CSV table of C-alpha atoms in Angstrom, one decimal:
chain,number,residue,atom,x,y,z
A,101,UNK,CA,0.0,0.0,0.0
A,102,UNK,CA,1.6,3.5,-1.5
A,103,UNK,CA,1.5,5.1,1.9
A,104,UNK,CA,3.7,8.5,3.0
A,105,UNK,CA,7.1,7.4,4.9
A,106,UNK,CA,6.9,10.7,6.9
A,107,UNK,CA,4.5,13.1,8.1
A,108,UNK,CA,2.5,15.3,4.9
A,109,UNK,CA,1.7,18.7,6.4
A,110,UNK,CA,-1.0,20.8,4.1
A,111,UNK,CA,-1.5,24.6,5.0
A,112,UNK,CA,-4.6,26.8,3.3
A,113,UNK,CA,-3.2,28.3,0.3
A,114,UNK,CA,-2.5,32.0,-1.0
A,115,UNK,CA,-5.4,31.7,-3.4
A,116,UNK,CA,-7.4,30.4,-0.7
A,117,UNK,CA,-6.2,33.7,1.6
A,118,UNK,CA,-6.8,36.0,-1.5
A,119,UNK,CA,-10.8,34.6,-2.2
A,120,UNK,CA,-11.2,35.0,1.3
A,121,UNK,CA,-10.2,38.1,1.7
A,122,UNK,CA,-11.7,39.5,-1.6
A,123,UNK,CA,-14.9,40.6,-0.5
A,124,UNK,CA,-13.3,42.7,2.1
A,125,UNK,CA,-10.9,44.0,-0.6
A,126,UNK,CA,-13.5,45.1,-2.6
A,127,UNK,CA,-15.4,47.1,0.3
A,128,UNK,CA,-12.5,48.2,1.2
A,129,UNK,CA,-11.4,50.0,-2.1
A,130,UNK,CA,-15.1,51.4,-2.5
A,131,UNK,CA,-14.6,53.0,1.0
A,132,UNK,CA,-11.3,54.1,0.1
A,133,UNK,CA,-13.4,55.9,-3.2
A,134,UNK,CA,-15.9,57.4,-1.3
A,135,UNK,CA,-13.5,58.8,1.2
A,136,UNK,CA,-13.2,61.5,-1.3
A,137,UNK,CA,-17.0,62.1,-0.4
A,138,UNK,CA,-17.6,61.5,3.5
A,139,UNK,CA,-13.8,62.0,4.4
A,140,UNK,CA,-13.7,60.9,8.3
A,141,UNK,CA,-16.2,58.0,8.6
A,142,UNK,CA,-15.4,56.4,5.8
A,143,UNK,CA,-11.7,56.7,6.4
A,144,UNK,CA,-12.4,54.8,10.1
A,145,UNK,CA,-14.5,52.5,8.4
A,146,UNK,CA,-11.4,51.6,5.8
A,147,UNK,CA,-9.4,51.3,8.8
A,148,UNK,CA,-11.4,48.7,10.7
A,149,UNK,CA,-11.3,46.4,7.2
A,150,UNK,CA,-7.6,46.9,6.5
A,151,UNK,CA,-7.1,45.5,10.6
A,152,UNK,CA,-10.0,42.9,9.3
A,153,UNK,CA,-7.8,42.0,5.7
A,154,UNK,CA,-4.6,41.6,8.0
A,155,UNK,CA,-5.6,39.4,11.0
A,156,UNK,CA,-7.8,37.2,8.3
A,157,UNK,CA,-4.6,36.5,6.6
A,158,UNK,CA,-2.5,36.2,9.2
A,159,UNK,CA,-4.8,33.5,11.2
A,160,UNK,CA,-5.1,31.8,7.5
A,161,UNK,CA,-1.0,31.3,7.5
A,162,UNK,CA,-1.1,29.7,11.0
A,163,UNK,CA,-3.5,27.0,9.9
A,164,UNK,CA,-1.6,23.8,9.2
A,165,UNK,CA,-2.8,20.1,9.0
A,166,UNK,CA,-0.3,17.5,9.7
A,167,UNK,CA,-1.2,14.2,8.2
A,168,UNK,CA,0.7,11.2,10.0
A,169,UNK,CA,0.0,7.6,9.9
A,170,UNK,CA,-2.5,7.7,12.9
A,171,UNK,CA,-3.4,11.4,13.6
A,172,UNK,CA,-4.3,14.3,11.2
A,173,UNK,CA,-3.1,17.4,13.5
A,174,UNK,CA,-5.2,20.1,12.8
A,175,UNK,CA,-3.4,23.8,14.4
A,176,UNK,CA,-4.5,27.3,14.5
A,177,UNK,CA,-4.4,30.7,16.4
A,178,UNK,CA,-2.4,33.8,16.2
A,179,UNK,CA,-2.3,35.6,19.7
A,180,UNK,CA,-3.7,32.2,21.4
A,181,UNK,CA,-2.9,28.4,19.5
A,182,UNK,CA,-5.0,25.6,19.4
A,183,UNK,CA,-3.8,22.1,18.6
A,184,UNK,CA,-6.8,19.0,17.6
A,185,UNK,CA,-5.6,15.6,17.2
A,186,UNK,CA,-8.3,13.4,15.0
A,187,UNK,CA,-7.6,9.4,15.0
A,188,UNK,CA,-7.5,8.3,11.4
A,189,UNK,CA,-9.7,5.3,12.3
A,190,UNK,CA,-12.7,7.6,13.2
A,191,UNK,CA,-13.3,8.9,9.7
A,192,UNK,CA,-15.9,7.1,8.0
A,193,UNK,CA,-16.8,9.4,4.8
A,194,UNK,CA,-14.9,11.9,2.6
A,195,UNK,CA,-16.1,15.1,0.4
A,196,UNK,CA,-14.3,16.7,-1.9
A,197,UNK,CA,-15.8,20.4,-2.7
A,198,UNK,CA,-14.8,22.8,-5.4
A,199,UNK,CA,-16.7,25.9,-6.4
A,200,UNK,CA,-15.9,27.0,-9.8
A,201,UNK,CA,-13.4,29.6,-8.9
A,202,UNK,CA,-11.7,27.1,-6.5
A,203,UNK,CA,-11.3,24.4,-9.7
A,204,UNK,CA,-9.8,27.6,-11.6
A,205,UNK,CA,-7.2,28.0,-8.9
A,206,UNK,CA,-6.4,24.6,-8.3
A,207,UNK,CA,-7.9,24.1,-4.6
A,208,UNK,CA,-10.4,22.4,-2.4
A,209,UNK,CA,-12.0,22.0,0.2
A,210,UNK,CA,-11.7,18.0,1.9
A,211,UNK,CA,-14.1,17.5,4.4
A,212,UNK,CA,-14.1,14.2,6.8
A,213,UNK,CA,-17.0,12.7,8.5
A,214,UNK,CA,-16.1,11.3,11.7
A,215,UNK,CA,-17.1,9.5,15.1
A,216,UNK,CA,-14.9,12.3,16.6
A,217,UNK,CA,-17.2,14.0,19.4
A,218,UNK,CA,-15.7,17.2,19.1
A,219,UNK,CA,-14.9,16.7,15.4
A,220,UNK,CA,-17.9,15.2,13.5
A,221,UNK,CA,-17.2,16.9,10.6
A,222,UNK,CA,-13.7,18.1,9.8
A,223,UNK,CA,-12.9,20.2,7.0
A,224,UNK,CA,-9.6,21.1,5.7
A,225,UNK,CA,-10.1,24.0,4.0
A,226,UNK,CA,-8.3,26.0,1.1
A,227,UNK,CA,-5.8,23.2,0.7
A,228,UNK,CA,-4.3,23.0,-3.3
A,229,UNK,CA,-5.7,20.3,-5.1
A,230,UNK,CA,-4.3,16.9,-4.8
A,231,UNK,CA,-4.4,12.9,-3.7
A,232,UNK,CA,-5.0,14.1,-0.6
A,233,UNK,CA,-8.4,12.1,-0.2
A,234,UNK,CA,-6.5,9.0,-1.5
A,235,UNK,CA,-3.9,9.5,0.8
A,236,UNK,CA,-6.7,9.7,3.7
A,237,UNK,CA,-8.3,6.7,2.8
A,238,UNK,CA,-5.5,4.5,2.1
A,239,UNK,CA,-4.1,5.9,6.4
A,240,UNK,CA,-7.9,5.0,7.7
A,241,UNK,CA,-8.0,1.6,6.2
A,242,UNK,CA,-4.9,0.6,7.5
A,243,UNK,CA,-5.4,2.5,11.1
A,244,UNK,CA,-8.9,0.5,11.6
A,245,UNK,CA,-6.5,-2.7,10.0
A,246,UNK,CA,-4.1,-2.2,13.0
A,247,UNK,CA,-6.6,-1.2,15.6
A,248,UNK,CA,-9.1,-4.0,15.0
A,249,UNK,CA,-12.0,-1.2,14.5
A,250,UNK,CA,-15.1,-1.9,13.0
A,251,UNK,CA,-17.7,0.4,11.8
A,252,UNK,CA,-20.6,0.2,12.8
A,253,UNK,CA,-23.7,2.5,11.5
């Protein structure tokens, strides 16, 4: 079985940042034109979404999944960090989602189902398009191989 001989860690990626950030790009220029117009409030306003642009991007570059034989690691946080830890033998489905922009930029979004109590669905999200959900599959089926787990429904 083709599986990784070390850990794969995936992190959202820059075209993920910039679609999630383009909205607020967008407002933010047409406050930026109308600050011409209604110069103080709409220069506060452009403020708060310039902070909003920054800290969106910032919390997108700590997000990282580590993929190991057992575990997929999911960490996050900027001023406080979070670390999950998701057993491979508790996923029992996969989905694969790609809106039209994200199949022109070459990403997805890889969603797990689970038996995970505080993970029932896990998403990884943003992540470039790959065998990723291969990769997954082939790690469960040997987890619940070596851990003697049967599913159940």
């Amino acid at each position: 079985m083709n599986q990784p001989k070390r850990n794969l860690t995936i992190r959202p990626t820059k075209r993920y940042m910039i679609i999630r950030v383009f909205p607020l790009l967008v407002f933010l220029f047409i406050s930026l034109a109308a600050a011409y117009l209604i110069e103080d409030l709409i220069l506060i306003a452009s403020g708060v979404l310039i902070i909003m642009i920054a800290w969106q991007i910032i919390y997108l570059a700590t997000v990282k999944y580590e993929i190991t034989r057992t575990q997929i690691i999911y960490s996050r946080g900027v001023l406080s960090y979070e670390t999950d830890y998701l057993e491979m033998y508790r996923v029992k489905d996969y989905i694969k989602k790609q809106s039209l922009i994200a199949r022109i930029l070459g990403i997805m979004n890889f969603t797990l189902i689970t038996s995970d109590k505080s993970h029932p669905e896990f998403s990884m999200i943003g992540i470039q398009d790959s065998n990723i959900p291969d990769t997954v599959r082939k790690l469960v089926e040997v987890s619940r191989k070596t851990n003697r787990v049967l599913q159940v429904d």
